[in-house]
Amino acid sequence: MSVIDTSDAGLAALERGSELLGCGGGGPTPLARTLLRQAIWRGQPPVVQSLACLGDDDPVLPVGIVGATGALREKLPSGSEFVRVVDSVTRVTGVSPRALVGTEVGGVNGLMVLVAAADTGIDAVDADLMGRALPRLDQFTAAVYGCRLTPAALAGGTGASIVLDDLDAHGVERVARLFLAESGGWAAMACAPIPAGVLREAAAVGSFSHAQWLGRVQLDAQIPDPAGLADELGGRIHASGLVEDVVRYQGASMFSRGVVTLADHETQALIRIDMENEYLTVLRDGVPVASTPDIICVVERRTAVPVPCDRIRYGMDVSVLHLPGASFWRRPRHLPAVAPRAFGIDVDACLMPGAFGVAP
Amino acid sequence: MTSGTVPLSRLIAAPSWRDVVGLTSVDGAKRQVRDAHLLADVRPGQLTEGVLYGLVNLPTAFDVRSDVLIRRLADESAAGLVVPAERTGPDGSGTIPASTIRLAERLGVAVFTAEDVSEAILAARAVIRGGDDDRAVYVERVVDAVTAVPSELGELCRRLGQALSAPVAVFAADGRRLAGDDVPGVAVDPSRPGEQRNPTADGYAVAVPVTDAGAESVALWLVAQLSAELNDHYSAVRTALRVAAFGVRTWQAERRLVAERDARLRSGLLAMIRQGHDEPSPILRRQAGELGWRLDGWHVGFAIGLVDGDEATAVLDIGSIFAGEAVTVEIVPENHGWSGWVSMDHEPSAAELNTVVTALRRGHRTINRWVTTYMGVGRAYRGSRGLANSLAEAHDAAQLAVNRKELGRFLYIDRLGLAQLLLAWTRTDTFQPAAHELLAPLGGHQGHLTETLNAYLDAESNLTETAAVLGVHRNTVATRIQRIEAILGVDLSNVDERLALHLACRTTLSPPSPPWA
């Protein structure tokens, strides 16, 4: 019994929810949805189990896509990548996975873990390792919690694959980036299995059902109004107005950065949104009002459709939507890994009350 | 205003803040500054109301801390922020993004850039704590401006204006503007002695008199226009203007000295030329060369005399008047006029001469607009000797031109008869006293004897015609002639005596002789 509705409407809701949790990043979802529908038509519907249904020792294998997820459309997956990485890790560790856990619920990976479940025939669990979208592998909840990611396997669209071992999370991140250049820009990845009992502490639990709920609320709304949406989702609108400026620049990190400026059309307050692959912080008249790891979405004001970081441009009429993040990151020990300073932004984390998932 | 605070506008207008650039449009008049401090870090500890802060190290361009700092400055009602002037590095460091400026604008935080932030903050402190710093800066700049000897008054005004960051003009003693920017309203009231402060359209005009060297009278007025912002600088500007006035006086004296020395050199040299040696001495040649005079070639001399007064010689720039007529002349000021000449490479043709003479005539007419003069022009001669000749002819012609009002008091020697030249000769120092002495006895008697004698001789000793000219009876003329012969003891039938008396009459009945005769 799957906790995720895999009907057309259910997948559309999950897709929209993943886009929202992508915080402007995470990659475009349409291709993943097509792959998923195809799998369902083939008679391989993915099953998503509640993590509570697993025994404490049941090994759960983290899987997902790493790299430039936009490149998926240019170099299409063959369908064997997830099977190969799961097999590689199984072979190296000698442990057969009882279930798969998505690495990232935000963006394309919010659907790809279901594709992986369909491809491998292994159930997925209703949890992920980010609770949103984040740019780096060392920002996996499991890595922050203290789990080893290796042995890990990567298989790219070019057919090449590698197995990484005896690396810490930062090492995995660095080597994986090197491999991506060889593999066509993206790769399917599987990490070392994590016992379900540990995973209950070391993951954003319930993230897929949360994503589907988010999407459903939005899609079911008669009038797609961001303010009403924010109320229903337990979030907040920080501003609505026209984008007045988008500046992109190369910062200190490997990803390019950007600053979006908009003026709230009601109060004329100046909103500054700093972004990398995702929207990271929101300043209202110079005062931080929202930051990672909470969910910061920029949505079109009239349709509430999320606007990705790489698509936002001058003149768009948008709303800045702030949703509570995963409870995992609320723990003081975990927060620094994804707080603004982890992205080189020297402000304190600015989180809203409430969080999804198991209470910390 | 509480003591120890100044409006931000005062700081912006301060000369020591001239190179500090405002990035935001904030009404500085309403913002009070009580102190200025440097910030060591973009995330400062405590901020204080009314303090202007300087941030020496700007974070990288899009550092969100800049925005946070702006907000904190706004929350604490700080006076403003000074950041280093933009120097864009390859990573965009050192620039202030438009969004941050926009935020400052919205929150009303005044943001400035300065090449040297610490210096700007120190200068701000000096302004806040007292005006003496301004005074020193103004005076220093004014001294620079007047030391570098400007060539004319307009240039001097421009430099002083730059030094004082305000329009500066020079007014004559009677209150008319001579040079510099126009001042709307009454800038100077010449009837009041001493320094003045007069309201103008948008502020005040500060007027400081420039006195004559050694004398108490006012020669010029120096006027600086202070806008409302610079009003606080009144005292400092006045001090600076006093220094400037002293500088102008020195400058004037120097100019006068140079002009006089130059005039003396010229007239000395001209005197040597007039001595008329065929071959100029090496000294003469060298000195003429230094003045740009050429002694070879062909010269057309001219002389201009003033009918009355000689003040104009110091004022009128004769050279430029003729330059306006497209003729290049050398000018030497003399006691009651000028001598001058036109030099040419080759012997001028009749047409060329005509062009030169026409130009000189037009120039003369222009001069006569200001002051009544008479002018004579000599013929073209060659070499330094020729120059002397031409000048001599010109002087003779000028002498004849005095009374030729119908010719515009202008005579060119080619158009004159020899008789007129002869007449010119009679006006020499030796002949004139003799002529007066000769006719002096007639002065003590009734009956217009001198005029009668002159008319009689003019009429070729014809009594009837003389009577017609004078409008008296023939017998009256006859009686008078007999009395004249008796008084002077002459015989008018004697040709020689008749000629001498005729010349004497012409001389005594003519106006006073020109100075060079």
XYZ file of C-alpha atoms in Angstrom, chain A:
360
model
C 0.000 0.000 0.000
C 1.553 3.222 -1.268
C 1.269 6.438 0.694
C 1.591 8.302 -2.598
C -1.290 8.566 -5.043
C 0.122 7.583 -8.447
C -2.938 8.572 -10.436
C -2.484 11.327 -13.021
C -3.874 13.888 -10.630
C -1.727 12.527 -7.822
C 1.445 12.749 -9.913
C 0.564 16.273 -11.014
C 0.161 17.240 -7.361
C 3.504 15.599 -6.465
C 5.166 17.374 -9.351
C 3.867 20.772 -8.258
C 4.802 20.009 -4.650
C 8.325 19.066 -5.730
C 8.585 22.297 -7.657
C 7.604 24.257 -4.565
C 10.060 22.345 -2.365
C 12.688 22.937 -5.071
C 12.893 26.544 -3.831
C 13.598 27.704 -7.371
C 16.145 24.945 -8.019
C 16.115 21.176 -8.308
C 15.695 21.098 -12.058
C 12.732 20.899 -14.426
C 10.237 18.128 -13.671
C 8.325 17.420 -16.922
C 10.725 14.765 -18.256
C 10.674 12.897 -14.955
C 6.886 12.896 -14.993
C 6.888 11.473 -18.527
C 9.273 8.698 -17.464
C 7.113 7.971 -14.467
C 3.895 7.773 -16.517
C 5.625 5.482 -18.946
C 6.612 3.159 -16.121
C 3.062 3.112 -14.832
C 1.722 2.319 -18.306
C 4.247 -0.513 -18.546
C 2.639 -1.914 -15.448
C 5.445 -1.039 -13.062
C 3.724 1.405 -10.678
C 6.126 2.570 -7.989
C 5.208 1.965 -4.388
C 6.058 4.480 -1.674
C 5.943 3.075 1.810
C 5.808 4.885 5.080
C 9.171 4.653 6.826
C 7.305 3.410 9.875
C 6.427 0.215 8.038
C 10.107 -0.856 7.869
C 12.009 -2.731 10.516
C 14.861 -0.864 12.221
C 17.507 -2.943 10.480
C 16.007 -2.886 7.028
C 18.653 -1.411 4.694
C 17.439 1.602 2.728
C 19.436 2.781 -0.266
C 19.559 6.513 -1.080
C 19.109 7.150 -4.814
C 18.770 10.225 -6.958
C 20.085 12.215 -9.867
C 23.116 14.446 -9.359
C 24.532 17.133 -11.614
C 22.878 19.375 -14.133
C 19.360 18.046 -14.081
C 18.527 20.252 -17.054
C 20.916 18.095 -19.100
C 18.547 15.142 -18.657
C 16.507 16.523 -21.532
C 19.552 16.710 -23.753
C 21.026 13.325 -22.866
C 18.020 11.117 -22.142
C 18.329 8.348 -19.563
C 18.463 4.847 -21.001
C 16.368 3.491 -18.125
C 19.181 1.266 -16.815
C 21.081 3.847 -14.774
C 19.268 3.331 -11.461
C 19.415 -0.434 -11.856
C 23.168 -0.249 -12.419
C 23.950 2.000 -9.462
C 21.735 -0.027 -7.103
C 23.411 -3.224 -8.332
C 26.872 -1.711 -7.920
C 26.285 -0.669 -4.315
C 24.614 -4.007 -3.560
C 27.593 -5.829 -5.040
C 30.190 -3.767 -3.162
C 28.390 -3.825 0.184
C 26.865 -7.272 -0.099
C 23.641 -5.846 1.299
C 20.402 -6.071 -0.655
C 18.288 -2.980 -0.157
C 14.881 -3.388 1.346
C 13.796 0.036 0.101
C 15.003 3.182 -1.675
C 15.043 6.669 -0.217
C 15.094 9.741 -2.439
C 18.068 12.017 -1.976
C 16.071 15.165 -2.677
C 12.352 15.833 -2.702
C 12.625 19.216 -4.403
C 12.595 19.443 -8.174
C 13.261 16.623 -10.587
C 14.485 14.213 -7.902
C 11.078 14.388 -6.238
C 9.850 12.279 -9.151
C 13.040 10.449 -10.123
C 13.080 8.350 -6.980
C 9.725 6.965 -8.082
C 11.239 6.282 -11.522
C 14.067 4.469 -9.723
C 11.541 2.470 -7.687
C 9.698 1.523 -10.870
C 12.945 0.650 -12.712
C 14.377 -1.471 -9.906
C 11.134 -2.850 -8.553
C 12.184 -1.837 -5.030
C 9.766 0.205 -2.919
C 10.585 3.802 -2.047
C 10.015 5.289 1.395
C 8.190 8.489 2.233
C 11.330 10.420 3.201
C 14.282 12.137 1.555
C 17.719 13.400 2.455
C 17.077 17.126 2.004
C 13.449 17.984 2.635
C 13.775 20.475 -0.211
C 16.399 21.086 -2.905
C 20.010 21.809 -1.967
C 23.036 22.126 -4.182
C 25.615 19.825 -2.563
C 25.876 16.146 -1.644
C 27.453 16.937 1.715
C 24.163 18.665 2.552
C 22.336 15.305 2.660
C 20.598 14.984 6.006
C 22.247 11.616 6.414
C 25.703 13.115 5.856
C 24.994 15.899 8.312
C 23.561 13.364 10.745
C 26.800 11.368 10.489
C 26.055 8.514 8.125
C 28.682 7.491 5.593
C 27.672 7.947 1.977
C 30.207 5.475 0.597
C 30.378 3.026 -0.982
C 28.444 4.996 -3.555
C 27.953 4.433 -7.273
C 27.334 6.809 -10.124
C 26.155 6.014 -13.643
C 25.868 8.676 -16.274
C 23.955 9.163 -19.464
C 27.028 8.213 -21.499
C 27.004 4.701 -20.054
C 30.036 5.298 -17.831
C 29.792 4.388 -14.161
C 32.061 4.499 -11.127
C 32.021 3.278 -7.602
C 33.335 5.580 -4.855
C 34.534 4.261 -1.556
C 36.296 5.485 1.577
C 35.413 9.123 0.986
C 33.706 11.491 3.353
C 30.707 13.504 2.193
C 32.861 16.390 0.903
C 35.051 13.936 -0.983
C 32.006 12.325 -2.578
C 30.806 15.770 -3.609
C 34.152 16.672 -5.189
C 34.711 13.383 -7.005
C 31.120 13.226 -8.203
C 31.544 16.689 -9.762
C 34.620 15.448 -11.605
C 32.726 12.425 -12.890
C 29.837 14.580 -14.127
C 32.100 16.166 -16.708
C 32.652 12.680 -18.110
C 29.089 11.453 -17.841
C 27.225 14.051 -19.824
C 26.430 16.453 -17.041
C 24.195 14.239 -14.920
C 24.387 10.839 -13.260
C 22.184 8.497 -11.308
C 23.603 7.915 -7.859
C 23.148 5.396 -5.111
C 24.804 5.692 -1.713
C 25.591 3.235 1.014
C 22.480 1.667 2.562
C 21.217 3.169 5.803
C 19.224 1.106 8.333
C 15.637 2.273 8.433
C 15.887 2.852 12.179
C 18.714 5.331 11.645
C 16.997 6.866 8.684
C 13.995 7.764 10.825
C 16.355 10.172 12.609
C 18.597 11.030 9.682
C 16.087 12.017 6.981
C 13.309 14.458 6.266
C 10.531 12.054 7.029
C 7.181 12.298 5.270
C 8.513 14.633 2.627
C 6.853 12.959 -0.366
C 3.394 12.893 1.147
C 4.037 16.495 2.227
C 5.007 17.438 -1.323
C 1.911 15.783 -2.724
C -0.245 17.597 -0.176
C 1.340 20.945 -1.070
C 0.723 20.357 -4.756
C -2.789 19.130 -4.229
C -3.787 22.148 -2.158
C -2.471 24.434 -4.808
C -3.954 22.608 -7.781
C -7.326 22.203 -6.043
C -7.585 25.901 -5.270
C -10.360 27.518 -7.307
C -8.476 30.787 -7.603
C -4.721 30.285 -7.646
C -4.037 33.162 -5.334
C -0.658 33.150 -3.568
C -2.016 34.776 -0.426
C -4.791 32.222 -0.043
C -2.345 29.493 -0.888
C 0.075 30.664 1.771
C -2.701 30.583 4.350
C -3.669 27.049 3.476
C -0.093 25.818 3.371
C 0.826 27.413 6.656
C 3.159 29.814 4.936
C 3.476 33.514 4.424
C 3.723 35.953 1.501
C 6.578 38.402 2.071
C 5.872 40.584 -0.910
C 4.156 40.749 -4.258
C 5.317 42.960 -7.053
C 7.260 43.379 -10.254
C 10.829 42.139 -10.493
C 12.844 45.314 -10.896
C 16.295 43.885 -11.236
C 18.050 40.553 -11.610
C 21.818 40.579 -11.300
C 23.797 37.398 -11.813
C 27.439 37.149 -10.887
C 30.129 34.601 -10.154
C 30.562 34.401 -6.413
C 33.097 32.565 -4.342
C 31.358 29.194 -4.674
C 31.332 27.026 -7.778
C 27.747 27.986 -8.598
C 26.818 31.333 -10.030
C 24.945 33.687 -7.767
C 22.263 36.226 -8.262
C 20.300 38.981 -6.592
C 16.661 39.649 -7.387
C 15.193 43.003 -6.428
C 11.506 43.681 -6.346
C 9.314 46.334 -4.801
C 6.250 45.224 -2.907
C 3.400 46.850 -4.758
C 1.445 47.499 -1.573
C 4.064 48.900 0.784
C 6.804 49.739 -1.729
C 9.153 47.827 0.544
C 12.308 46.741 -1.265
C 12.706 42.979 -1.351
C 16.110 41.489 -2.010
C 16.347 37.789 -2.766
C 19.815 36.234 -2.898
C 19.980 33.075 -4.922
C 22.408 30.390 -5.960
C 20.815 27.295 -7.466
C 17.952 27.944 -5.072
C 16.515 31.033 -3.460
C 18.532 31.398 -0.279
C 17.570 34.508 1.657
C 14.938 37.217 1.539
C 15.582 40.704 2.920
C 12.729 43.124 3.299
C 14.040 46.701 3.476
C 17.381 45.365 4.652
C 15.931 43.074 7.324
C 16.279 39.310 6.797
C 12.778 37.804 6.786
C 13.341 34.343 5.332
C 16.285 32.065 4.719
C 17.393 28.512 4.142
C 16.577 25.863 5.179
C 12.975 27.086 5.056
C 11.218 26.834 1.730
C 11.459 30.076 -0.246
C 9.418 30.068 -3.430
C 8.966 32.769 -5.974
C 5.637 32.180 -7.694
C 3.843 33.983 -10.455
C 1.382 36.248 -8.788
C -1.604 35.354 -10.898
C -1.132 31.623 -11.307
C 1.012 30.749 -8.260
C 3.238 28.671 -10.566
C 6.762 28.471 -9.094
C 9.429 30.454 -10.970
C 12.849 28.749 -11.007
C 15.986 30.786 -10.269
C 17.277 30.400 -13.816
C 14.015 31.692 -15.287
C 13.316 34.720 -13.135
C 13.764 37.929 -15.044
C 13.017 41.628 -15.067
C 9.364 42.603 -15.232
C 7.809 39.390 -13.914
C 4.888 39.851 -11.566
C 5.650 37.540 -8.673
C 4.965 36.758 -5.037
C 7.561 35.652 -2.536
C 6.157 32.646 -0.700
C 7.755 31.369 2.490
C 6.866 27.828 3.658
C 8.126 25.988 6.729
C 11.040 23.631 6.062
C 11.778 20.134 7.228
C 11.934 19.551 10.959
C 15.280 17.751 10.570
C 17.036 21.045 9.891
C 15.495 22.702 12.913
C 17.763 20.793 15.203
C 20.575 23.124 16.294
C 23.200 20.518 15.403
C 21.939 20.242 11.823
C 21.063 23.829 11.046
C 24.568 25.226 10.350
C 25.049 22.908 7.349
C 22.266 24.626 5.455
C 21.900 27.996 7.192
C 22.710 31.110 5.072
C 26.336 31.126 6.237
C 26.798 27.697 4.648
C 26.180 29.565 1.383
C 28.477 32.459 2.268
C 25.668 34.793 3.242
C 26.496 36.399 6.548
C 23.072 36.547 8.188
C 21.426 34.329 10.758
C 18.891 31.765 9.669
C 15.439 33.262 9.649
C 12.864 30.511 9.976
C 9.125 30.599 10.379
C 7.287 28.717 13.094
C 6.327 25.125 12.345
C 8.047 22.463 10.267
C 7.000 19.374 8.377
C 8.021 15.865 9.203
C 8.687 14.275 12.537
C 8.994 16.829 15.309
C 12.626 17.374 16.350
